[in-house]
Amino acid sequence: MKILVGNWKSNGNRKDKQKLLSALKKVKTNTKIILCLPFTLLYGDKTKVSIGAQDISLYPNGAYTGDISGEMLKDAGVKYVIVGHSERRKYHHETNEIVKHKANIAIQNGITPIVCIGESESDHKNGKTKSVIKKMLTESIPDNGGFIVAYEPRWAIGTGITPTKSEVESIHNMIFDVLKGLNRARTPILYGGSIKASNVKKFIDIPHVDGLMAGRASLKPETFLPIIKNMN
Ligand code: PGA
């Protein structure tokens, strides 16, 4: 089963969520849909799509003002959490070590981490993608338990620019080989970065592309539903 993650980032209100969830109710698909919402929208829905968060605290419940702990996410019914998104790495200075720690905390709370990795534009231009990705991957994944990897080149996020099919194929093969070497060959590997309905077919049949992650296009039924349709 292919996976489609919608990452709402810091967007959306209750009305937007209701609109998308009711549109999704009518959709027939074999794709597993995970909607990663802002904290303010996590509670209170009976829906067949899986709900995910976009961050998890490094700390347990306690005196950590502003933090949302793994226990709280679990209580809210969250099944997935994005860790190490490039925007968290950039604006909140999250290192591989922090990302790994957050992934471990998610697993301790029965939540599957979606571990994001991706090279910068200059790494890409200088032919360093594979070495950068390998290091990010091995240093960011949890010690035990199931997880998902999302490969999202930083230069492809929100830019409308995507890598070529052969670039994605070669990086996903490498990610698979690394995971296999760690006895974690069954980990789903997603591609993300400027996904829209018209480029789904380009990526979805590549070997070791187990699904996609969409940001902007996941916010509205008009752009999200055609992606789901093209994944079948
Ligand atoms: P985008 O974002 O689809 O808007 O490029 C993807 C992401 O950051 O997950």
CSV table of C-alpha atoms and ligand atoms in Angstrom, one decimal:
chain,number,residue,atom,x,y,z
A,1,MET,CA,0.0,0.0,0.0
A,2,LYS,CA,1.4,3.4,-1.0
A,3,ILE,CA,1.4,6.2,1.6
A,4,LEU,CA,0.5,9.9,1.1
A,5,VAL,CA,1.4,12.3,3.8
A,6,GLY,CA,-0.2,15.8,3.8
A,7,ASN,CA,1.9,18.3,5.8
A,8,TRP,CA,-0.1,21.3,6.7
A,9,LYS,CA,2.9,23.2,8.3
A,10,SER,CA,1.7,26.3,10.1
A,11,ASN,CA,-1.5,26.6,8.1
A,12,GLY,CA,-5.2,25.9,8.4
A,13,ASN,CA,-8.1,26.5,10.8
A,14,ARG,CA,-11.0,24.3,12.0
A,15,LYS,CA,-13.1,25.1,8.9
A,16,ASP,CA,-10.3,24.2,6.5
A,17,LYS,CA,-9.9,20.9,8.3
A,18,GLN,CA,-13.6,20.1,8.3
A,19,LYS,CA,-13.7,20.9,4.6
A,20,LEU,CA,-10.8,18.5,3.7
A,21,LEU,CA,-12.0,15.7,6.0
A,22,SER,CA,-15.5,15.7,4.6
A,23,ALA,CA,-14.1,15.7,1.1
A,24,LEU,CA,-11.8,12.8,2.0
A,25,LYS,CA,-14.8,10.8,3.3
A,26,LYS,CA,-16.1,10.3,-0.2
A,27,VAL,CA,-12.7,9.2,-1.6
A,28,LYS,CA,-12.2,5.6,-2.5
A,29,THR,CA,-8.5,4.7,-2.6
A,30,ASN,CA,-5.9,2.1,-1.7
A,31,THR,CA,-3.5,4.7,-0.6
A,32,LYS,CA,-2.9,5.2,3.1
A,33,ILE,CA,-3.5,8.9,3.9
A,34,ILE,CA,-1.8,10.6,6.8
A,35,LEU,CA,-2.7,14.2,7.6
A,36,CYS,CA,-0.1,16.0,9.7
A,37,LEU,CA,-1.9,18.9,11.2
A,38,PRO,CA,-0.9,21.8,13.5
A,39,PHE,CA,-1.3,21.1,17.2
A,40,THR,CA,-4.4,23.3,17.4
A,41,LEU,CA,-6.2,21.0,15.0
A,42,LEU,CA,-5.3,17.6,16.3
A,43,TYR,CA,-8.3,16.7,18.5
A,44,GLY,CA,-11.7,15.5,18.0
A,45,ASP,CA,-12.3,13.7,14.6
A,46,LYS,CA,-13.7,10.4,13.7
A,47,THR,CA,-12.0,9.9,10.4
A,48,LYS,CA,-10.5,7.1,8.3
A,49,VAL,CA,-7.4,9.1,7.5
A,50,SER,CA,-4.6,8.8,10.1
A,51,ILE,CA,-3.8,12.0,12.0
A,52,GLY,CA,-0.2,13.0,12.6
A,53,ALA,CA,1.6,15.9,14.3
A,54,GLN,CA,4.5,17.9,13.0
A,55,ASP,CA,6.7,17.9,16.1
A,56,ILE,CA,7.1,16.3,19.5
A,57,SER,CA,8.8,17.6,22.6
A,58,LEU,CA,12.2,16.3,23.7
A,59,TYR,CA,10.8,16.2,27.2
A,60,PRO,CA,8.1,14.3,29.1
A,61,ASN,CA,5.1,16.0,30.7
A,62,GLY,CA,6.3,18.7,33.2
A,63,ALA,CA,7.6,22.2,33.5
A,64,TYR,CA,8.4,22.8,29.8
A,65,THR,CA,6.3,25.7,28.8
A,66,GLY,CA,5.1,25.6,25.2
A,67,ASP,CA,6.1,22.0,24.6
A,68,ILE,CA,3.7,19.2,23.5
A,69,SER,CA,4.9,15.9,24.9
A,70,GLY,CA,4.6,12.4,23.4
A,71,GLU,CA,2.1,11.5,26.1
A,72,MET,CA,-0.1,14.4,25.1
A,73,LEU,CA,0.1,13.5,21.4
A,74,LYS,CA,-0.8,9.9,22.3
A,75,ASP,CA,-3.8,11.1,24.3
A,76,ALA,CA,-4.9,13.2,21.3
A,77,GLY,CA,-5.0,10.0,19.2
A,78,VAL,CA,-2.0,10.9,17.1
A,79,LYS,CA,-0.5,8.0,15.2
A,80,TYR,CA,2.3,9.6,13.4
A,81,VAL,CA,4.7,12.6,13.9
A,82,ILE,CA,7.0,14.3,11.5
A,83,VAL,CA,10.5,14.7,12.9
A,84,GLY,CA,13.4,16.6,11.4
A,85,HIS,CA,11.6,18.4,8.7
A,86,SER,CA,14.0,20.8,7.0
A,87,GLU,CA,12.0,23.8,8.3
A,88,ARG,CA,12.5,22.5,11.9
A,89,ARG,CA,16.2,21.9,11.2
A,90,LYS,CA,16.5,25.4,9.7
A,91,TYR,CA,14.4,27.6,12.0
A,92,HIS,CA,14.7,25.7,15.2
A,93,HIS,CA,18.3,24.4,14.7
A,94,GLU,CA,17.3,20.8,15.1
A,95,THR,CA,20.4,18.5,14.7
A,96,ASN,CA,20.4,14.8,13.7
A,97,GLU,CA,20.9,14.0,17.4
A,98,ILE,CA,17.7,15.9,18.4
A,99,VAL,CA,15.8,14.4,15.5
A,100,LYS,CA,16.8,10.9,16.6
A,101,HIS,CA,15.9,11.6,20.2
A,102,LYS,CA,12.4,12.9,19.1
A,103,ALA,CA,12.0,9.8,16.9
A,104,ASN,CA,12.8,7.6,19.9
A,105,ILE,CA,10.3,9.5,22.1
A,106,ALA,CA,7.6,9.0,19.5
A,107,ILE,CA,8.2,5.3,19.4
A,108,GLN,CA,8.1,5.1,23.2
A,109,ASN,CA,4.6,6.6,23.0
A,110,GLY,CA,3.4,4.3,20.3
A,111,ILE,CA,3.6,6.9,17.6
A,112,THR,CA,5.4,6.3,14.3
A,113,PRO,CA,8.0,8.9,13.4
A,114,ILE,CA,8.2,10.2,9.8
A,115,VAL,CA,11.9,11.0,9.7
A,116,CYS,CA,12.7,13.8,7.1
A,117,ILE,CA,16.1,14.1,5.4
A,118,GLY,CA,17.2,16.2,2.5
A,119,GLU,CA,20.2,18.0,1.1
A,120,SER,CA,20.7,21.7,0.5
A,121,GLU,CA,20.9,23.3,-2.9
A,122,SER,CA,24.7,23.7,-2.6
A,123,ASP,CA,25.2,20.1,-1.5
A,124,HIS,CA,23.1,19.1,-4.5
A,125,LYS,CA,25.1,21.3,-6.9
A,126,ASN,CA,28.4,20.1,-5.5
A,127,GLY,CA,27.6,16.4,-5.9
A,128,LYS,CA,27.4,15.8,-2.2
A,129,THR,CA,23.8,14.6,-2.0
A,130,LYS,CA,24.5,10.9,-1.4
A,131,SER,CA,27.1,11.5,1.4
A,132,VAL,CA,24.9,14.1,3.1
A,133,ILE,CA,21.8,11.9,2.9
A,134,LYS,CA,23.6,8.9,4.2
A,135,LYS,CA,24.9,10.7,7.2
A,136,MET,CA,21.5,12.4,8.0
A,137,LEU,CA,19.7,9.0,7.6
A,138,THR,CA,22.0,7.0,9.9
A,139,GLU,CA,22.2,9.7,12.5
A,140,SER,CA,18.5,10.6,12.6
A,141,ILE,CA,16.6,7.3,12.7
A,142,PRO,CA,15.3,5.8,15.9
A,143,ASP,CA,17.2,3.0,17.7
A,144,ASN,CA,14.3,0.6,17.6
A,145,GLY,CA,10.8,0.3,16.3
A,146,GLY,CA,9.1,1.1,13.0
A,147,PHE,CA,9.4,4.4,11.2
A,148,ILE,CA,9.0,6.1,7.8
A,149,VAL,CA,11.6,8.0,5.9
A,150,ALA,CA,10.7,11.1,3.8
A,151,TYR,CA,13.4,12.2,1.4
A,152,GLU,CA,12.8,15.9,0.7
A,153,PRO,CA,15.5,17.8,-1.1
A,154,ARG,CA,15.6,21.2,0.6
A,155,TRP,CA,15.7,23.0,-2.8
A,156,ALA,CA,12.6,21.2,-3.9
A,157,ILE,CA,10.4,22.2,-0.9
A,158,GLY,CA,7.9,25.0,-1.9
A,159,THR,CA,9.9,26.0,-5.0
A,160,GLY,CA,8.0,24.2,-7.7
A,161,ILE,CA,11.3,22.6,-8.7
A,162,THR,CA,11.7,18.8,-8.4
A,163,PRO,CA,14.6,16.4,-9.0
A,164,THR,CA,14.6,14.2,-12.1
A,165,LYS,CA,13.1,10.7,-12.0
A,166,SER,CA,16.6,9.2,-12.1
A,167,GLU,CA,17.9,11.4,-9.3
A,168,VAL,CA,15.0,10.2,-7.1
A,169,GLU,CA,15.5,6.6,-8.1
A,170,SER,CA,19.2,6.7,-7.3
A,171,ILE,CA,18.7,8.4,-3.9
A,172,HIS,CA,15.9,6.1,-2.9
A,173,ASN,CA,18.0,3.0,-3.9
A,174,MET,CA,20.8,4.2,-1.7
A,175,ILE,CA,18.4,4.9,1.2
A,176,PHE,CA,17.0,1.4,0.8
A,177,ASP,CA,20.5,-0.2,0.7
A,178,VAL,CA,21.5,1.7,3.9
A,179,LEU,CA,18.3,0.6,5.7
A,180,LYS,CA,18.7,-2.9,4.5
A,181,GLY,CA,22.2,-3.0,5.9
A,182,LEU,CA,20.7,-1.9,9.2
A,183,ASN,CA,18.1,-4.7,9.0
A,184,ARG,CA,15.3,-2.2,8.4
A,185,ALA,CA,14.6,-2.9,4.8
A,186,ARG,CA,10.8,-2.8,5.4
A,187,THR,CA,10.9,0.9,6.2
A,188,PRO,CA,8.7,2.9,3.8
A,189,ILE,CA,10.6,5.6,1.9
A,190,LEU,CA,8.6,8.6,0.7
A,191,TYR,CA,9.6,11.4,-1.7
A,192,GLY,CA,8.5,15.0,-0.9
A,193,GLY,CA,9.1,18.4,-2.4
A,194,SER,CA,6.7,20.4,-4.7
A,195,ILE,CA,4.4,17.4,-5.1
A,196,LYS,CA,1.2,18.2,-7.1
A,197,ALA,CA,-1.3,16.1,-9.1
A,198,SER,CA,0.6,16.6,-12.3
A,199,ASN,CA,4.0,15.2,-11.1
A,200,VAL,CA,2.6,12.2,-9.0
A,201,LYS,CA,3.0,9.8,-11.9
A,202,LYS,CA,6.6,10.8,-12.5
A,203,PHE,CA,7.6,9.6,-9.0
A,204,ILE,CA,5.1,7.0,-7.8
A,205,ASP,CA,6.2,4.1,-9.9
A,206,ILE,CA,9.9,4.5,-9.1
A,207,PRO,CA,11.3,1.4,-7.3
A,208,HIS,CA,11.6,2.1,-3.5
A,209,VAL,CA,9.3,5.1,-3.7
A,210,ASP,CA,6.7,3.9,-1.3
A,211,GLY,CA,4.7,7.1,-1.2
A,212,LEU,CA,4.7,10.9,-1.3
A,213,MET,CA,4.6,13.8,1.0
A,214,ALA,CA,2.8,17.0,0.0
A,215,GLY,CA,2.9,20.4,1.7
A,216,ARG,CA,1.1,23.2,0.0
A,217,ALA,CA,-1.0,20.9,-2.2
A,218,SER,CA,-2.4,19.1,0.8
A,219,LEU,CA,-4.3,22.1,2.2
A,220,LYS,CA,-7.3,22.0,0.0
A,221,PRO,CA,-9.5,19.3,-1.5
A,222,GLU,CA,-9.1,20.9,-5.0
A,223,THR,CA,-5.4,20.1,-5.0
A,224,PHE,CA,-5.2,17.1,-2.6
A,225,LEU,CA,-7.8,14.9,-4.0
A,226,PRO,CA,-6.3,14.8,-7.5
A,227,ILE,CA,-3.0,13.7,-6.0
A,228,ILE,CA,-4.8,10.8,-4.3
A,229,LYS,CA,-6.5,9.9,-7.6
A,230,ASN,CA,-3.2,9.9,-9.5
A,231,MET,CA,-1.6,7.6,-7.0
A,232,ASN,CA,-3.9,4.7,-7.9
B,1,PGA,P1,5.7,21.4,-0.6
B,1,PGA,O1,6.2,21.0,0.9
B,1,PGA,O2,4.9,20.3,-1.1
B,1,PGA,O3,4.9,22.6,-0.4
B,1,PGA,O4,6.9,21.6,-1.4
B,1,PGA,C1,6.6,19.7,1.1
B,1,PGA,C2,7.1,19.5,2.5
B,1,PGA,O5,7.8,20.4,3.1
B,1,PGA,O6,6.8,18.5,3.2
